[in-house]
Coordinates of C-alpha atoms and ligand atoms in Angstrom, one line a residue:
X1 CA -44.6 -16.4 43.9
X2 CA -46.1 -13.9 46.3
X3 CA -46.2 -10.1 45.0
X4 CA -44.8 -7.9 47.3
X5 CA -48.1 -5.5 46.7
X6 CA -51.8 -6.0 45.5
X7 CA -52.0 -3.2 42.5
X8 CA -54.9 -1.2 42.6
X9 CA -53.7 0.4 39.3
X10 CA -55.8 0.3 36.2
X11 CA -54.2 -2.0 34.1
X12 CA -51.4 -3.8 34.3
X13 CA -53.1 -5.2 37.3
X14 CA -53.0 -7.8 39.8
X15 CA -52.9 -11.2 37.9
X16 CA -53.4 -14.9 39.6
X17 CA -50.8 -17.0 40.3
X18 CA -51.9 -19.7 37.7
X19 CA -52.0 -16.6 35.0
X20 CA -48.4 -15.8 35.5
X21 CA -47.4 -20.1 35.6
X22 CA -48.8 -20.2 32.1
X23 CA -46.3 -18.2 30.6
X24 CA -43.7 -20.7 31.9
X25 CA -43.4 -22.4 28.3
X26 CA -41.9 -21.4 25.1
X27 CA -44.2 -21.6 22.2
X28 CA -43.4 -21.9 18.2
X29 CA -45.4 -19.1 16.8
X30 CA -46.0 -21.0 13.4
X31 CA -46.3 -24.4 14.9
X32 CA -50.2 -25.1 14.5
X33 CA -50.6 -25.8 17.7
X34 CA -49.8 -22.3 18.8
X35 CA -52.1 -21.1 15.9
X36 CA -54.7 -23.0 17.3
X37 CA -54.7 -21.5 20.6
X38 CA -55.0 -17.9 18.8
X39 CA -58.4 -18.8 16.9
X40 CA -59.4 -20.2 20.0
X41 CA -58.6 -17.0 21.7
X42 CA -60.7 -15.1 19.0
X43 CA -63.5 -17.1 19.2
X44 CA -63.4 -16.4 22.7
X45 CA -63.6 -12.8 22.6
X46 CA -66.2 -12.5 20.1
X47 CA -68.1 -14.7 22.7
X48 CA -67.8 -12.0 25.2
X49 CA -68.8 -9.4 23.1
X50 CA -71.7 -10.4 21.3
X51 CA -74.6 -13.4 20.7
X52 CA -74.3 -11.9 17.2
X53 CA -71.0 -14.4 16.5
X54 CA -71.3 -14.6 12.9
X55 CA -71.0 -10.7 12.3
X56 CA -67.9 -9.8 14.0
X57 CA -64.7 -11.0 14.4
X58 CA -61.5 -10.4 16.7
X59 CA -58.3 -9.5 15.3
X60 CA -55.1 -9.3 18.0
X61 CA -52.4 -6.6 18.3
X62 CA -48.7 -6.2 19.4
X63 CA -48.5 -3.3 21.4
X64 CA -50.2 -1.9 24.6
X65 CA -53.6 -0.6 24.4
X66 CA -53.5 2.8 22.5
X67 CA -51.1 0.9 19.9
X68 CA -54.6 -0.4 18.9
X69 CA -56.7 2.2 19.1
X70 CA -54.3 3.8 16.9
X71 CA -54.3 0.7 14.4
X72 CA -58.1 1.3 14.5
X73 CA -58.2 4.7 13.6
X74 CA -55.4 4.9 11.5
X75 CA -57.3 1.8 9.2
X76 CA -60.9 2.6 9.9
X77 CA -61.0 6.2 8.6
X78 CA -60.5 6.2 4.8
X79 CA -57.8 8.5 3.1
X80 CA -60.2 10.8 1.5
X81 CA -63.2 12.4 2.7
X82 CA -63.3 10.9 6.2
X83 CA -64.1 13.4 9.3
X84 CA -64.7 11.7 12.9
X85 CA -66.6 13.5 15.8
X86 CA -64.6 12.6 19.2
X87 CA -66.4 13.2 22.4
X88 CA -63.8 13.7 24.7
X89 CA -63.8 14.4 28.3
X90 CA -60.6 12.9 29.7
X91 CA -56.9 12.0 28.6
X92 CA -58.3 8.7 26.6
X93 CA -60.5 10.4 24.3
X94 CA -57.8 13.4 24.0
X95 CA -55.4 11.0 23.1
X96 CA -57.6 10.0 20.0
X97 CA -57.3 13.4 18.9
X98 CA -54.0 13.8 19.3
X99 CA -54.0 10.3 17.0
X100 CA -55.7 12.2 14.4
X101 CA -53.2 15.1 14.6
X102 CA -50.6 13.2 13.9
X103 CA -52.3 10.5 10.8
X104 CA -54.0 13.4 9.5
X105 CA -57.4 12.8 10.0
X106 CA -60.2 15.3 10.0
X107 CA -61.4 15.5 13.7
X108 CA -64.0 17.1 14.9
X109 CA -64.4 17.2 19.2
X110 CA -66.7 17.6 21.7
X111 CA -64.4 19.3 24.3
X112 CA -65.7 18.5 27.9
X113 CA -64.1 18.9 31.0
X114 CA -63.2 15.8 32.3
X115 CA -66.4 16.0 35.4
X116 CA -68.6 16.7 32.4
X117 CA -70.8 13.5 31.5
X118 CA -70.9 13.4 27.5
X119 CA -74.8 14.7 26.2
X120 CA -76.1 12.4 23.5
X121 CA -78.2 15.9 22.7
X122 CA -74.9 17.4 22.0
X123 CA -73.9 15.1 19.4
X124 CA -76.9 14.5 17.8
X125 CA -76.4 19.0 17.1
X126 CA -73.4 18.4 15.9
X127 CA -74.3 15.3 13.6
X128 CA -77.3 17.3 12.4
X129 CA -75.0 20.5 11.5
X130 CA -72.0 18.7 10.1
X131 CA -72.7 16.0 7.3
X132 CA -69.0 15.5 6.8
X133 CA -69.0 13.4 9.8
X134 CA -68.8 9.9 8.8
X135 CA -67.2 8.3 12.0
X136 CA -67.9 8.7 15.9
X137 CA -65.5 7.8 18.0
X138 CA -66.1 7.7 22.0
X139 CA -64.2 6.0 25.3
X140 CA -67.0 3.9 27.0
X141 CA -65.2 4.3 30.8
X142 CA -63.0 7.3 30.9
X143 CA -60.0 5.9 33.2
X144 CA -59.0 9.3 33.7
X145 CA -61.8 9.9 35.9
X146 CA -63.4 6.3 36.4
X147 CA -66.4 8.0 34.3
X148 CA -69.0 5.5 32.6
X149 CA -70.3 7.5 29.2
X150 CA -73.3 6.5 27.8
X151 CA -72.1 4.7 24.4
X152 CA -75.6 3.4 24.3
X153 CA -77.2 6.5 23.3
X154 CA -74.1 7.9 21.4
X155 CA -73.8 4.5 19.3
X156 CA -77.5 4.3 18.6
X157 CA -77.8 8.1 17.5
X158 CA -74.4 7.6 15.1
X159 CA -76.1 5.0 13.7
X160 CA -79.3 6.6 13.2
X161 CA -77.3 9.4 11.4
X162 CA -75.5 6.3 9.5
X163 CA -72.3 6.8 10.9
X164 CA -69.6 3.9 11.8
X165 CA -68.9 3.7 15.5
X166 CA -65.3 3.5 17.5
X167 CA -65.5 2.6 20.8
X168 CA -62.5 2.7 23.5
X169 CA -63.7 0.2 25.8
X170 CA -60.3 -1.0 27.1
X171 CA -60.6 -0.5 30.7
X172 CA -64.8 -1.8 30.6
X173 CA -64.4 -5.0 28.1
X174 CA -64.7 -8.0 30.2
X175 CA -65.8 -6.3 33.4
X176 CA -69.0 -4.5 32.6
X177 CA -71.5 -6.4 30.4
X178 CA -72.1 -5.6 27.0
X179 CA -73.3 -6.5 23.6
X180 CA -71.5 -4.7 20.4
X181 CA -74.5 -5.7 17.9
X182 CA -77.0 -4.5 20.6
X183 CA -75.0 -1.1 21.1
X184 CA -74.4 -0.2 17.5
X185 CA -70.8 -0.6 17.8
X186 CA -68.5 -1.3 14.3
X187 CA -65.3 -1.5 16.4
X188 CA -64.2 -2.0 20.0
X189 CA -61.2 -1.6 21.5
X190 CA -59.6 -3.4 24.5
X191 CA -56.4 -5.0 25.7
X192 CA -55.2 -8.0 27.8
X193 CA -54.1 -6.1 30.8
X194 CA -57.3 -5.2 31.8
X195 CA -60.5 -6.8 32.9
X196 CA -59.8 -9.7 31.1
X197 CA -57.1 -9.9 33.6
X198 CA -54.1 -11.3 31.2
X199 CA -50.8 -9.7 31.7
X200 CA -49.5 -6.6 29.3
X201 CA -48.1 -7.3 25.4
X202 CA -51.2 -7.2 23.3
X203 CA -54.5 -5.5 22.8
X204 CA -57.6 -6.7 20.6
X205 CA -60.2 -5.0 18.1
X206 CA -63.9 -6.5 18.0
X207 CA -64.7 -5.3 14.5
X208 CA -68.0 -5.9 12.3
X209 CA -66.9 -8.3 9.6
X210 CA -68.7 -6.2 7.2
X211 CA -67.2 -2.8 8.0
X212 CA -63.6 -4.3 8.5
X213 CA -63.9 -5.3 5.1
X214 CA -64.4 -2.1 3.8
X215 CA -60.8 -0.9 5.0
X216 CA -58.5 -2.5 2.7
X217 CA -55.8 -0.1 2.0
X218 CA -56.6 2.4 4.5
X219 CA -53.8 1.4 7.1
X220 CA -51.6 4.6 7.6
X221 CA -48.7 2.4 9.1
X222 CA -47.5 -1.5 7.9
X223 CA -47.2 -2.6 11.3
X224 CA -50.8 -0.8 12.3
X225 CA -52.6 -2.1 9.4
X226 CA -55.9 -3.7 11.4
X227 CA -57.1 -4.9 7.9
X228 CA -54.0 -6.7 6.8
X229 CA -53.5 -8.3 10.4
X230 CA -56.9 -9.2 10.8
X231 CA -56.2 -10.6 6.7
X232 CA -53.5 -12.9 8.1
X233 CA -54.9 -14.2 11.1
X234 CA -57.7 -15.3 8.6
X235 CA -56.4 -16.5 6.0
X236 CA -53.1 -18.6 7.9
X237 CA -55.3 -19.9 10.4
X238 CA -54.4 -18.2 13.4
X239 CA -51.1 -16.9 12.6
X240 CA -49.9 -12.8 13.4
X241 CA -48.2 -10.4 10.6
X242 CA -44.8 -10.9 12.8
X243 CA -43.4 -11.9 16.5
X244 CA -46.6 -12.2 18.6
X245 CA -46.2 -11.9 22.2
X246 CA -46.7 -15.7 22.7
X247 CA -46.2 -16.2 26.4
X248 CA -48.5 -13.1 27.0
X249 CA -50.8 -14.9 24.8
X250 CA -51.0 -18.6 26.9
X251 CA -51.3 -16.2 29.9
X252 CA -54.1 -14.5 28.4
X253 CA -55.5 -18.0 27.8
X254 CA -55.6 -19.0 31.1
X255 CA -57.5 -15.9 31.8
X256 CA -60.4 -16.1 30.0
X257 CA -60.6 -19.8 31.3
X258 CA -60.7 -18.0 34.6
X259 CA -63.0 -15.6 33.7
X260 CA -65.5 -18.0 32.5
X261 CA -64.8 -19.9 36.1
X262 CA -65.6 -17.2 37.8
X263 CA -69.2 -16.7 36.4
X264 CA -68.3 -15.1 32.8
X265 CA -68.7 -11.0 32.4
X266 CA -71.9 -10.8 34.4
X267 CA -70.1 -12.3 37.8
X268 CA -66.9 -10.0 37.3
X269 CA -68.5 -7.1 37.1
X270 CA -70.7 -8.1 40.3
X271 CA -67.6 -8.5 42.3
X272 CA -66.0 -5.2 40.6
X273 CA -69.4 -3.3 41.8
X274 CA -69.5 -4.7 45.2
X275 CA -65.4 -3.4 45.9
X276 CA -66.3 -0.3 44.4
X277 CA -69.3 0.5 46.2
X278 CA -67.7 -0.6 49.3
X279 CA -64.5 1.0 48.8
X280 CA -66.6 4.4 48.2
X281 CA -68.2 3.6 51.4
X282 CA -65.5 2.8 53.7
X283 CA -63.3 6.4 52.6
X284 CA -66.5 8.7 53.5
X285 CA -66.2 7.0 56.7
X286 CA -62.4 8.0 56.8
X287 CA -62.9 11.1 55.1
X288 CA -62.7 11.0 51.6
X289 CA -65.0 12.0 49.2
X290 CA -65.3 10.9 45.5
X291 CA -65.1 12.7 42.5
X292 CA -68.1 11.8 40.4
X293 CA -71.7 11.3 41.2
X294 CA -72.8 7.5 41.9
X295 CA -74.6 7.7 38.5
X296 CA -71.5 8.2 36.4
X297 CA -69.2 6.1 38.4
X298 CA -68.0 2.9 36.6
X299 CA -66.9 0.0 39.1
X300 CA -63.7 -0.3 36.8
X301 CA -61.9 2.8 38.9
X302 CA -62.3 5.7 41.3
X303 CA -61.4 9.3 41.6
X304 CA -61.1 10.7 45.0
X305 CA -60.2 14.1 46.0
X306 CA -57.4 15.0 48.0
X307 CA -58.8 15.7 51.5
X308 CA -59.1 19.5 53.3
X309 CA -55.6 18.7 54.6
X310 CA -53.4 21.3 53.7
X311 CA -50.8 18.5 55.2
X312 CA -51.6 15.7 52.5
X313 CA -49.2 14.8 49.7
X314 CA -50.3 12.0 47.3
X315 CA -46.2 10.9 47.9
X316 CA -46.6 10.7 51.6
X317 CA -49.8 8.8 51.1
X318 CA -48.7 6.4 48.5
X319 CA -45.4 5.2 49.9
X320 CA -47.3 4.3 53.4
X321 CA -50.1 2.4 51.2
X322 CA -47.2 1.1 49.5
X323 CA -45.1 -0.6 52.5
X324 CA -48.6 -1.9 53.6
X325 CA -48.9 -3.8 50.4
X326 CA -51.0 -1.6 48.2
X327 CA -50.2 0.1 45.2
X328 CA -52.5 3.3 44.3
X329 CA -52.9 5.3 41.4
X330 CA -52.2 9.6 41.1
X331 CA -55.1 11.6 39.6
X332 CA -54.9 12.6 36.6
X333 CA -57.4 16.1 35.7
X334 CA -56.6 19.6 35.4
X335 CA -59.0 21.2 37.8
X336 CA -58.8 19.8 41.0
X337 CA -56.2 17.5 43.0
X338 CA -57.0 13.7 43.2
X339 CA -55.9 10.1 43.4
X340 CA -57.2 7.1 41.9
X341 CA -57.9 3.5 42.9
X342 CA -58.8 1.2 40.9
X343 CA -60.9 -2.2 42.0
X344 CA -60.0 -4.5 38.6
X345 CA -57.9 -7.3 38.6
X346 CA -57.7 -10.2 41.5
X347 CA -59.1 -8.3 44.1
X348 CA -61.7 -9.1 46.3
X349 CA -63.7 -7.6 48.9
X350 CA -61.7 -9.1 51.7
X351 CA -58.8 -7.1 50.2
X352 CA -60.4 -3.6 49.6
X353 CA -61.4 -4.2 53.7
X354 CA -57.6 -4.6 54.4
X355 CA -57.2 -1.4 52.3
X356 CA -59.5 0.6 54.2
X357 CA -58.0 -0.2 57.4
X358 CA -54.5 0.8 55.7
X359 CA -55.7 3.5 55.1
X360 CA -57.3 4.4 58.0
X361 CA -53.7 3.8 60.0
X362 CA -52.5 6.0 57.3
X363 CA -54.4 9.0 58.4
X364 CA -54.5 8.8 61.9
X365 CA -50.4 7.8 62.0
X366 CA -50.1 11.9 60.8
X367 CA -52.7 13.0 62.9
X368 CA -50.5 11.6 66.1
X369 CA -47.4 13.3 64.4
X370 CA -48.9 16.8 63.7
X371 CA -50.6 16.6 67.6
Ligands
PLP1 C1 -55.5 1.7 29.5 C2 -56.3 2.4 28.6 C3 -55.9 2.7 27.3 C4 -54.6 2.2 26.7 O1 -53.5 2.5 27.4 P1 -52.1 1.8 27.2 O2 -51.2 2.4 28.2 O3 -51.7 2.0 25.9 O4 -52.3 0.3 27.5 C5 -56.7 3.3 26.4 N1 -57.9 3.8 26.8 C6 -58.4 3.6 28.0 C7 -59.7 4.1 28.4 C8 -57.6 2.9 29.0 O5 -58.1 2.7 30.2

């Protein structure tokens, strides 16, 4: 089936057609075959994140994304004593301490506005002045803004300090190369719906073996414990703590098979640059100018602001994008107006041409009205 729209949204995102025919099955979720698709999922993904295979593991989530970010926090940070330093500078990282508000967790932020690149030289103050710190928490590309922070520098200085490390990495993993053992990460975050390129219903935690180990009895909620689902999926082979989203799971299958077709991590986020540095391109040509510097610019997503026209509405905009088959995203910062597209999912080069001239039709259609 044909979509009526490409989405250049951020996640949920544009699938492939054999993605969304995997799901067409029904699967026993205790049947072994089933279970054996899961550990072969898991293997998968540690894979992807790491050469180091034998130190981390993969545990699988119900929920969106922040369901486990939440399940991370919530079992990472111990009852007693714990204290993480956030370095926030958009709505992903602010969401983390909101998390903390709410499971009652000693936070400690690094308030940015959302332009601001995060400073490693901030946090290494911070971790020098405060030795209640004992977890650092950062969002590795900020979809807020499409910024790319520097979790290299923040993970290596946390664990200089001996901290553990929490890294956000949901709209990154799978698109932009990486190694967790190499960056000094203890836990990454991602979900299906996002570079991997699966379709919505579960998320995943890349967690040193070693450190996961250390959080029995943390979990602040039963269906959020990461220890005990990680426990089960261990111990019964492949099996989750209760319903698993199994069709979302085949399709999420297939999508790693098609990621490895493709070219693996290093080839997707070559195609991911090359729309991104094109699409940046082709709207200074038409007029519009991004929001962040090339050097902070992930190719996951872009911010552009909303053009001198005192005549331009984001609605206007999006529903003539819309009828000519593309979906775009609003902005989402405080200080000045934008919009967002994003360049993950199946899209290709041929397709962010065909938005350009879209958008280019776009503008000068008002300009012929107003005149
Ligand atoms: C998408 C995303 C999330 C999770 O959002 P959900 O709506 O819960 O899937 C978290 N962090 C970042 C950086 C994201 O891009």
């Amino acid at each position: 089936m044909k979509n009526p729209y490409l989405l250049l949204t951020p996640g949920p995102l544009s699938t492939t057609n054999s993605v969304r025919q995997a799901m067409l099955r029904d699967w026993c979720t205790w049947d072994n075959e089933y279970n054996q698709l899961v550990q072969d999922i898991r293997r998968r993904l540690v894979g992807l994140a790491t050469s180091h295979k034998d130190l981390y593991t993969a545990v699988l989530m119900q929920g969106s994304g922040t369901f486990c970010v939440e399940a991370t926090i919530g079992t990472v940070m111990p009852k007693d004593g714990g204290k993480l330093l956030i370095a926030a500078n958009g709505a992903y990282s602010d969401r983390i301490v909101q998390m903390c508000h709410v499971l009652g967790i000693h936070a400690v932020v690094i308030s940015l506005d959302e332009r601001e690149p995060i400073q490693a030289e901030a946090i290494e103050r911070l971790l020098q002045e405060d030795e209640d710190i004992t977890h650092v928490a950062i969002v590795h590309c900020e979809t807020t803004t499409g910024m790319l922070n520097p979790i290299e520098d923040v993970c290596r200085l946390a664990k200089q300090y001996n901290k553990i490390t929490m890294v956000d990495a949901m709209s990154s993993f799978g698109g932009v190369p990486m190694d967790v053992h190499k960056l000094h990460i203890d836990f990454l975050i991602s979900s299906a719906n996002k570079c991997i390129q699966g379709v919505p219903g579960f998320g995943f935690v890349i967690a040193k073996r070693d450190e996961l180990a250390k959080c029995k009895g943390n979990g602040r909620s039963l269906s959020l414990d990461l220890f005990d689902q990680h426990d089960t999926m261990e111990k019964d082979e492949g099996k989750w703590r209760f319903t698993s989203p199994t069709h979302v799971v085949r399709a999420f299958y297939q999508a790693l098979l098609e990621l490895e077709a493709e070219g693996g991590v290093d080839a997707r986020f070559k195609r991911y640059e090359q729309n991104q540095k094109r699409l940046v391109e082709g709207m200074k040509e038409i007029g519009f100018e991004a929001l962040l510097d090339e050097q902070h610019q992930s190719p996951i997503i872009t911010s552009f602001l909303y053009p001198d026209d005192s005549n331009f509405t984001f609605q206007d905009f999006y529903q003539s994008l819309k009828k000519r088959g593309f979906v775009i995203y609003p902005g989402k910062i405080s200080e000045v107006n934008t919009f967002r597209i994003g360049n993950i999912g199946e899209v290709y080069i041929e397709d962010i041409e065909r938005l350009l001239e879209a958008i280019q039709q776009t503008v000068q259609l008002k300009e012929v009205v107003r005149a």
